[in-house]
Amino acid sequence: MTAKRPAVLFVCVKNGGKSQMAAALMRHHAGDAVQVHSAGTRPGTAINAQSAAAIAEVGADMSSAVPQPVTAELLRNVDHVIVIGGEAEIEPVAGMTAPVTTWHTDEPSTRGIEGVERMRLVRDDIDRRVRALLADLTQSSA
């Protein structure tokens, strides 16, 4: 018997940076072991180029990603919802069973760090959290 793959949804407001970074990193580390989704509460129109560049530096890929909206169907079909940052908010929907966890990630711009260096620090913070989540997911599904 094959265990069901856990499904994770990463959410931020625009779905062009942090949630896409988290999704790309989870895919990179987990391969096919986890179903990975990414969406935004008010999705933008494009992926943040600096986010994509920072992700590519570590061998992950978000170059084909497109901002997507959070939908009730998506919320009902995942096992974990991870909100990245304090701006996006998820209201539970009927039939949703996934817990909602908020990651308050490092924001280097509050310390005057901008550009690609900012994105590298954000990436590294998200990567640490993604690796810990993956360890929890693979431990609980073993």
Tab-separated table of N, CA and C in Angstrom:
chain	number	residue	atom	x	y	z
A	1	MET	N	0.837	-1.182	0.000
A	1	MET	CA	0.000	0.000	0.000
A	1	MET	C	0.883	1.246	0.000
A	2	THR	N	0.550	2.208	-0.831
A	2	THR	CA	1.322	3.431	-0.931
A	2	THR	C	0.687	4.509	-0.078
A	3	ALA	N	1.502	5.212	0.717
A	3	ALA	CA	0.998	6.297	1.550
A	3	ALA	C	0.668	7.497	0.666
A	4	LYS	N	-0.349	8.215	1.064
A	4	LYS	CA	-0.743	9.426	0.337
A	4	LYS	C	0.341	10.485	0.506
A	5	ARG	N	0.675	11.126	-0.598
A	5	ARG	CA	1.651	12.211	-0.527
A	5	ARG	C	1.024	13.406	0.170
A	6	PRO	N	1.723	14.004	1.134
A	6	PRO	CA	1.175	15.206	1.753
A	6	PRO	C	1.122	16.341	0.738
A	7	ALA	N	0.102	17.189	0.866
A	7	ALA	CA	-0.059	18.338	-0.028
A	7	ALA	C	0.073	19.621	0.786
A	8	VAL	N	0.922	20.531	0.299
A	8	VAL	CA	1.198	21.780	0.989
A	8	VAL	C	0.885	22.943	0.055
A	9	LEU	N	0.241	23.960	0.615
A	9	LEU	CA	-0.034	25.204	-0.100
A	9	LEU	C	0.728	26.330	0.576
A	10	PHE	N	1.576	27.016	-0.193
A	10	PHE	CA	2.286	28.195	0.292
A	10	PHE	C	1.545	29.424	-0.222
A	11	VAL	N	1.287	30.379	0.668
A	11	VAL	CA	0.486	31.555	0.326
A	11	VAL	C	1.218	32.832	0.729
A	12	CYS	N	1.181	33.824	-0.132
A	12	CYS	CA	1.533	35.196	0.220
A	12	CYS	C	0.537	36.091	-0.529
A	13	VAL	N	0.713	37.372	-0.489
A	13	VAL	CA	-0.278	38.257	-1.096
A	13	VAL	C	-0.231	38.166	-2.622
A	14	LYS	N	0.895	38.513	-3.223
A	14	LYS	CA	0.977	38.616	-4.690
A	14	LYS	C	1.311	37.306	-5.387
A	15	ASN	N	1.833	36.326	-4.642
A	15	ASN	CA	2.243	35.045	-5.213
A	15	ASN	C	3.291	35.223	-6.318
A	16	GLY	N	4.139	36.219	-6.127
A	16	GLY	CA	5.196	36.440	-7.102
A	16	GLY	C	6.584	36.299	-6.522
A	17	GLY	N	6.679	36.178	-5.189
A	17	GLY	CA	7.979	36.119	-4.550
A	17	GLY	C	8.071	35.014	-3.519
A	18	LYS	N	7.762	35.342	-2.270
A	18	LYS	CA	8.035	34.434	-1.155
A	18	LYS	C	7.311	33.094	-1.245
A	19	SER	N	6.028	33.089	-1.577
A	19	SER	CA	5.322	31.797	-1.651
A	19	SER	C	5.831	30.965	-2.825
A	20	GLN	N	6.194	31.615	-3.904
A	20	GLN	CA	6.765	30.893	-5.048
A	20	GLN	C	8.160	30.364	-4.708
A	21	MET	N	8.926	31.135	-3.931
A	21	MET	CA	10.239	30.676	-3.493
A	21	MET	C	10.086	29.422	-2.640
A	22	ALA	N	9.153	29.459	-1.692
A	22	ALA	CA	8.930	28.309	-0.810
A	22	ALA	C	8.522	27.082	-1.623
A	23	ALA	N	7.635	27.274	-2.587
A	23	ALA	CA	7.189	26.151	-3.417
A	23	ALA	C	8.348	25.575	-4.226
A	24	ALA	N	9.161	26.438	-4.813
A	24	ALA	CA	10.299	25.973	-5.604
A	24	ALA	C	11.302	25.217	-4.731
A	25	LEU	N	11.538	25.729	-3.536
A	25	LEU	CA	12.473	25.058	-2.630
A	25	LEU	C	11.923	23.714	-2.167
A	26	MET	N	10.620	23.647	-1.880
A	26	MET	CA	10.039	22.366	-1.465
A	26	MET	C	10.136	21.350	-2.604
A	27	ARG	N	9.813	21.765	-3.814
A	27	ARG	CA	9.940	20.845	-4.958
A	27	ARG	C	11.389	20.383	-5.122
A	28	HIS	N	12.313	21.301	-4.943
A	28	HIS	CA	13.739	21.003	-5.093
A	28	HIS	C	14.185	19.957	-4.067
A	29	HIS	N	13.769	20.133	-2.820
A	29	HIS	CA	14.199	19.231	-1.750
A	29	HIS	C	13.373	17.945	-1.676
A	30	ALA	N	12.081	18.027	-1.978
A	30	ALA	CA	11.185	16.883	-1.778
A	30	ALA	C	10.987	16.039	-3.021
A	31	GLY	N	11.270	16.589	-4.185
A	31	GLY	CA	10.975	15.855	-5.410
A	31	GLY	C	9.489	15.572	-5.485
A	32	ASP	N	9.132	14.311	-5.753
A	32	ASP	CA	7.727	13.932	-5.866
A	32	ASP	C	7.105	13.501	-4.540
A	33	ALA	N	7.843	13.615	-3.439
A	33	ALA	CA	7.345	13.138	-2.142
A	33	ALA	C	6.240	14.024	-1.573
A	34	VAL	N	6.144	15.271	-2.045
A	34	VAL	CA	5.154	16.216	-1.540
A	34	VAL	C	4.471	16.888	-2.725
A	35	GLN	N	3.143	17.012	-2.651
A	35	GLN	CA	2.407	17.805	-3.639
A	35	GLN	C	2.551	19.262	-3.214
A	36	VAL	N	3.041	20.100	-4.091
A	36	VAL	CA	3.338	21.483	-3.742
A	36	VAL	C	2.469	22.422	-4.555
A	37	HIS	N	1.844	23.377	-3.849
A	37	HIS	CA	1.015	24.400	-4.483
A	37	HIS	C	1.436	25.768	-3.949
A	38	SER	N	1.195	26.788	-4.740
A	38	SER	CA	1.509	28.151	-4.349
A	38	SER	C	0.411	29.061	-4.885
A	39	ALA	N	-0.019	30.014	-4.052
A	39	ALA	CA	-1.094	30.909	-4.483
A	39	ALA	C	-1.020	32.218	-3.692
A	40	GLY	N	-1.769	33.199	-4.166
A	40	GLY	CA	-1.793	34.500	-3.514
A	40	GLY	C	-3.200	34.954	-3.193
A	41	THR	N	-3.312	35.769	-2.155
A	41	THR	CA	-4.622	36.303	-1.787
A	41	THR	C	-5.042	37.421	-2.741
A	42	ARG	N	-4.083	38.124	-3.307
A	42	ARG	CA	-4.333	39.126	-4.351
A	42	ARG	C	-3.187	38.989	-5.358
A	43	PRO	N	-3.222	37.908	-6.180
A	43	PRO	CA	-2.071	37.615	-7.033
A	43	PRO	C	-1.730	38.748	-7.992
A	44	GLY	N	-0.427	38.908	-8.150
A	44	GLY	CA	0.078	39.890	-9.097
A	44	GLY	C	0.066	39.326	-10.504
A	45	THR	N	0.846	39.936	-11.360
A	45	THR	CA	0.855	39.536	-12.765
A	45	THR	C	2.142	38.849	-13.186
A	46	ALA	N	3.169	38.881	-12.324
A	46	ALA	CA	4.462	38.310	-12.721
A	46	ALA	C	5.244	37.828	-11.507
A	47	ILE	N	6.209	36.981	-11.784
A	47	ILE	CA	7.138	36.497	-10.764
A	47	ILE	C	8.195	37.564	-10.540
A	48	ASN	N	8.601	37.753	-9.284
A	48	ASN	CA	9.658	38.689	-8.938
A	48	ASN	C	10.979	38.148	-9.497
A	49	ALA	N	11.600	38.904	-10.379
A	49	ALA	CA	12.821	38.454	-11.058
A	49	ALA	C	13.961	38.210	-10.074
A	50	GLN	N	14.092	39.041	-9.051
A	50	GLN	CA	15.159	38.849	-8.071
A	50	GLN	C	14.915	37.586	-7.237
A	51	SER	N	13.660	37.284	-6.944
A	51	SER	CA	13.337	36.044	-6.234
A	51	SER	C	13.738	34.843	-7.081
A	52	ALA	N	13.385	34.880	-8.349
A	52	ALA	CA	13.712	33.770	-9.253
A	52	ALA	C	15.217	33.601	-9.383
A	53	ALA	N	15.950	34.701	-9.457
A	53	ALA	CA	17.405	34.633	-9.572
A	53	ALA	C	18.022	34.035	-8.308
A	54	ALA	N	17.529	34.443	-7.142
A	54	ALA	CA	18.062	33.915	-5.880
A	54	ALA	C	17.774	32.421	-5.752
A	55	ILE	N	16.616	31.990	-6.215
A	55	ILE	CA	16.254	30.571	-6.171
A	55	ILE	C	17.144	29.769	-7.127
A	56	ALA	N	17.391	30.313	-8.295
A	56	ALA	CA	18.233	29.621	-9.285
A	56	ALA	C	19.652	29.417	-8.755
A	57	GLU	N	20.138	30.333	-7.929
A	57	GLU	CA	21.486	30.213	-7.372
A	57	GLU	C	21.671	28.933	-6.555
A	58	VAL	N	20.586	28.401	-5.983
A	58	VAL	CA	20.696	27.187	-5.162
A	58	VAL	C	20.191	25.946	-5.908
A	59	GLY	N	19.967	26.093	-7.210
A	59	GLY	CA	19.592	24.942	-8.028
A	59	GLY	C	18.108	24.662	-8.104
A	60	ALA	N	17.285	25.499	-7.499
A	60	ALA	CA	15.832	25.336	-7.598
A	60	ALA	C	15.345	26.181	-8.778
A	61	ASP	N	14.078	25.992	-9.153
A	61	ASP	CA	13.578	26.671	-10.351
A	61	ASP	C	12.151	27.153	-10.151
A	62	MET	N	11.947	28.420	-10.369
A	62	MET	CA	10.586	28.959	-10.377
A	62	MET	C	10.342	29.761	-11.652
A	63	SER	N	11.140	29.478	-12.687
A	63	SER	CA	11.073	30.254	-13.926
A	63	SER	C	9.767	30.068	-14.685
A	64	SER	N	9.103	28.932	-14.515
A	64	SER	CA	7.844	28.727	-15.234
A	64	SER	C	6.626	29.018	-14.353
A	65	ALA	N	6.859	29.516	-13.147
A	65	ALA	CA	5.756	29.799	-12.217
A	65	ALA	C	4.944	31.006	-12.683
A	66	VAL	N	3.661	30.955	-12.381
A	66	VAL	CA	2.740	32.041	-12.706
A	66	VAL	C	1.891	32.304	-11.463
A	67	PRO	N	1.742	33.574	-11.055
A	67	PRO	CA	0.910	33.854	-9.887
A	67	PRO	C	-0.509	33.297	-10.056
A	68	GLN	N	-0.987	32.648	-8.989
A	68	GLN	CA	-2.309	32.015	-8.987
A	68	GLN	C	-3.106	32.499	-7.774
A	69	PRO	N	-4.428	32.514	-7.865
A	69	PRO	CA	-5.243	32.896	-6.707
A	69	PRO	C	-5.479	31.713	-5.764
A	70	VAL	N	-5.677	32.021	-4.502
A	70	VAL	CA	-6.124	31.014	-3.543
A	70	VAL	C	-7.585	30.726	-3.874
A	71	THR	N	-7.949	29.450	-3.954
A	71	THR	CA	-9.336	29.073	-4.216
A	71	THR	C	-9.835	28.180	-3.092
A	72	ALA	N	-11.150	28.135	-2.927
A	72	ALA	CA	-11.751	27.255	-1.918
A	72	ALA	C	-11.403	25.803	-2.208
A	73	GLU	N	-11.411	25.417	-3.468
A	73	GLU	CA	-11.078	24.041	-3.834
A	73	GLU	C	-9.657	23.689	-3.415
A	74	LEU	N	-8.738	24.596	-3.662
A	74	LEU	CA	-7.350	24.363	-3.274
A	74	LEU	C	-7.234	24.223	-1.756
A	75	LEU	N	-7.905	25.094	-1.017
A	75	LEU	CA	-7.861	25.021	0.443
A	75	LEU	C	-8.429	23.710	0.973
A	76	ARG	N	-9.422	23.180	0.299
A	76	ARG	CA	-10.023	21.908	0.728
A	76	ARG	C	-9.158	20.701	0.392
A	77	ASN	N	-8.255	20.841	-0.566
A	77	ASN	CA	-7.508	19.693	-1.075
A	77	ASN	C	-6.056	19.607	-0.607
A	78	VAL	N	-5.661	20.436	0.344
A	78	VAL	CA	-4.290	20.359	0.857
A	78	VAL	C	-4.298	19.951	2.320
A	79	ASP	N	-3.155	19.464	2.766
A	79	ASP	CA	-2.997	19.023	4.151
A	79	ASP	C	-2.412	20.096	5.053
A	80	HIS	N	-1.721	21.055	4.454
A	80	HIS	CA	-1.078	22.132	5.219
A	80	HIS	C	-1.148	23.415	4.410
A	81	VAL	N	-1.495	24.516	5.071
A	81	VAL	CA	-1.467	25.840	4.455
A	81	VAL	C	-0.424	26.650	5.217
A	82	ILE	N	0.567	27.137	4.487
A	82	ILE	CA	1.628	27.940	5.078
A	82	ILE	C	1.520	29.347	4.506
A	83	VAL	N	1.174	30.309	5.367
A	83	VAL	CA	1.106	31.709	4.969
A	83	VAL	C	2.463	32.323	5.266
A	84	ILE	N	3.044	32.961	4.273
A	84	ILE	CA	4.378	33.534	4.437
A	84	ILE	C	4.252	35.045	4.562
A	85	GLY	N	4.639	35.538	5.730
A	85	GLY	CA	4.538	36.965	6.041
A	85	GLY	C	3.239	37.289	6.753
A	86	GLY	N	3.146	38.496	7.237
A	86	GLY	CA	1.996	38.891	8.026
A	86	GLY	C	0.882	39.568	7.256
A	87	GLU	N	1.043	39.760	5.954
A	87	GLU	CA	0.040	40.509	5.198
A	87	GLU	C	-1.097	39.646	4.660
A	88	ALA	N	-0.795	38.460	4.214
A	88	ALA	CA	-1.836	37.588	3.646
A	88	ALA	C	-2.638	36.954	4.772
A	89	GLU	N	-3.935	36.828	4.552
A	89	GLU	CA	-4.809	36.182	5.530
A	89	GLU	C	-5.661	35.151	4.821
A	90	ILE	N	-5.787	33.997	5.464
A	90	ILE	CA	-6.596	32.911	4.917
A	90	ILE	C	-7.796	32.692	5.833
A	91	GLU	N	-8.977	32.785	5.261
A	91	GLU	CA	-10.204	32.477	5.991
A	91	GLU	C	-10.558	31.024	5.684
A	92	PRO	N	-10.768	30.199	6.714
A	92	PRO	CA	-11.153	28.812	6.465
A	92	PRO	C	-12.441	28.738	5.640
A	93	VAL	N	-12.531	27.699	4.815
A	93	VAL	CA	-13.713	27.476	3.982
A	93	VAL	C	-14.336	26.139	4.380
A	94	ALA	N	-15.597	25.966	4.044
A	94	ALA	CA	-16.294	24.716	4.346
A	94	ALA	C	-15.546	23.545	3.730
A	95	GLY	N	-15.327	22.502	4.506
A	95	GLY	CA	-14.651	21.313	4.018
A	95	GLY	C	-13.144	21.352	4.142
A	96	MET	N	-12.613	22.463	4.605
A	96	MET	CA	-11.166	22.601	4.761
A	96	MET	C	-10.737	21.940	6.066
A	97	THR	N	-9.713	21.096	5.996
A	97	THR	CA	-9.209	20.431	7.206
A	97	THR	C	-7.770	20.814	7.518
A	98	ALA	N	-7.089	21.475	6.612
A	98	ALA	CA	-5.675	21.806	6.793
A	98	ALA	C	-5.490	22.890	7.844
A	99	PRO	N	-4.497	22.707	8.706
A	99	PRO	CA	-4.151	23.801	9.616
A	99	PRO	C	-3.491	24.926	8.829
A	100	VAL	N	-3.650	26.153	9.315
A	100	VAL	CA	-3.010	27.315	8.706
A	100	VAL	C	-1.896	27.763	9.648
A	101	THR	N	-0.680	27.779	9.119
A	101	THR	CA	0.495	28.200	9.877
A	101	THR	C	1.067	29.435	9.210
A	102	THR	N	1.451	30.423	10.005
A	102	THR	CA	2.066	31.627	9.447
A	102	THR	C	3.551	31.635	9.758
A	103	TRP	N	4.356	31.823	8.717
A	103	TRP	CA	5.792	31.989	8.875
A	103	TRP	C	6.098	33.472	8.778
A	104	HIS	N	6.525	34.070	9.870
A	104	HIS	CA	6.969	35.466	9.856
A	104	HIS	C	8.451	35.454	9.500
A	105	THR	N	8.712	35.584	8.222
A	105	THR	CA	10.072	35.435	7.705
A	105	THR	C	10.884	36.709	7.902
A	106	ASP	N	12.186	36.537	7.789
A	106	ASP	CA	13.124	37.649	7.871
A	106	ASP	C	12.780	38.665	6.789
A	107	GLU	N	12.813	39.951	7.144
A	107	GLU	CA	12.608	41.002	6.145
A	107	GLU	C	13.799	41.956	6.199
A	108	PRO	N	14.831	41.636	5.400
A	108	PRO	CA	16.060	42.422	5.433
A	108	PRO	C	15.879	43.894	5.085
A	109	SER	N	14.823	44.234	4.347
A	109	SER	CA	14.628	45.644	3.978
A	109	SER	C	14.428	46.522	5.209
A	110	THR	N	13.954	45.936	6.316
A	110	THR	CA	13.802	46.730	7.549
A	110	THR	C	15.163	47.104	8.130
A	111	ARG	N	16.224	46.425	7.662
A	111	ARG	CA	17.583	46.734	8.100
A	111	ARG	C	18.369	47.451	6.993
A	112	GLY	N	17.651	47.907	5.959
A	112	GLY	CA	18.299	48.634	4.871
A	112	GLY	C	18.962	47.753	3.832
A	113	ILE	N	18.683	46.462	3.859
A	113	ILE	CA	19.276	45.538	2.886
A	113	ILE	C	18.277	45.348	1.750
A	114	GLU	N	18.699	45.655	0.540
A	114	GLU	CA	17.808	45.602	-0.628
A	114	GLU	C	18.420	44.756	-1.735
A	115	GLY	N	17.687	44.661	-2.839
A	115	GLY	CA	18.187	44.003	-4.040
A	115	GLY	C	18.378	42.514	-3.869
A	116	VAL	N	19.333	41.987	-4.624
A	116	VAL	CA	19.542	40.543	-4.639
A	116	VAL	C	20.037	40.049	-3.279
A	117	GLU	N	20.781	40.869	-2.547
A	117	GLU	CA	21.227	40.454	-1.209
A	117	GLU	C	20.024	40.249	-0.290
A	118	ARG	N	19.023	41.107	-0.399
A	118	ARG	CA	17.781	40.934	0.370
A	118	ARG	C	17.137	39.593	0.017
A	119	MET	N	17.045	39.314	-1.283
A	119	MET	CA	16.399	38.079	-1.725
A	119	MET	C	17.163	36.840	-1.263
A	120	ARG	N	18.473	36.924	-1.219
A	120	ARG	CA	19.257	35.779	-0.733
A	120	ARG	C	18.956	35.493	0.740
A	121	LEU	N	18.864	36.544	1.536
A	121	LEU	CA	18.556	36.366	2.959
A	121	LEU	C	17.140	35.821	3.151
A	122	VAL	N	16.191	36.343	2.384
A	122	VAL	CA	14.813	35.836	2.433
A	122	VAL	C	14.797	34.369	2.013
A	123	ARG	N	15.477	34.063	0.922
A	123	ARG	CA	15.555	32.684	0.427
A	123	ARG	C	16.112	31.748	1.488
A	124	ASP	N	17.191	32.153	2.126
A	124	ASP	CA	17.828	31.282	3.111
A	124	ASP	C	16.925	31.050	4.316
A	125	ASP	N	16.187	32.067	4.733
A	125	ASP	CA	15.242	31.910	5.842
A	125	ASP	C	14.119	30.951	5.441
A	126	ILE	N	13.558	31.158	4.265
A	126	ILE	CA	12.487	30.282	3.789
A	126	ILE	C	13.014	28.862	3.595
A	127	ASP	N	14.213	28.726	3.067
A	127	ASP	CA	14.785	27.404	2.847
A	127	ASP	C	14.916	26.631	4.160
A	128	ARG	N	15.379	27.295	5.204
A	128	ARG	CA	15.507	26.643	6.512
A	128	ARG	C	14.149	26.140	6.990
A	129	ARG	N	13.119	26.944	6.812
A	129	ARG	CA	11.768	26.571	7.237
A	129	ARG	C	11.201	25.436	6.382
A	130	VAL	N	11.448	25.500	5.077
A	130	VAL	CA	10.975	24.445	4.164
A	130	VAL	C	11.620	23.109	4.522
A	131	ARG	N	12.906	23.126	4.800
A	131	ARG	CA	13.602	21.882	5.164
A	131	ARG	C	13.032	21.295	6.458
A	132	ALA	N	12.732	22.154	7.427
A	132	ALA	CA	12.151	21.677	8.684
A	132	ALA	C	10.752	21.113	8.441
A	133	LEU	N	9.950	21.779	7.614
A	133	LEU	CA	8.619	21.279	7.284
A	133	LEU	C	8.719	19.939	6.564
A	134	LEU	N	9.619	19.827	5.618
A	134	LEU	CA	9.798	18.574	4.890
A	134	LEU	C	10.183	17.445	5.845
A	135	ALA	N	11.069	17.722	6.781
A	135	ALA	CA	11.458	16.700	7.763
A	135	ALA	C	10.239	16.250	8.569
A	136	ASP	N	9.393	17.205	8.971
A	136	ASP	CA	8.165	16.857	9.709
A	136	ASP	C	7.227	16.036	8.850
A	137	LEU	N	7.064	16.417	7.602
A	137	LEU	CA	6.141	15.717	6.707
A	137	LEU	C	6.603	14.295	6.434
A	138	THR	N	7.887	14.113	6.211
A	138	THR	CA	8.384	12.785	5.882
A	138	THR	C	8.435	11.908	7.121
A	139	GLN	N	8.613	12.512	8.282
A	139	GLN	CA	8.590	11.763	9.530
A	139	GLN	C	7.181	11.290	9.855
A	140	SER	N	6.200	12.171	9.647
A	140	SER	CA	4.817	11.810	9.994
A	140	SER	C	4.188	10.872	8.964
A	141	SER	N	4.736	10.819	7.740
A	141	SER	CA	4.169	9.917	6.741
A	141	SER	C	4.930	8.590	6.676
A	142	ALA	N	5.984	8.477	7.466
A	142	ALA	CA	6.768	7.230	7.467
A	142	ALA	C	6.115	6.143	8.292
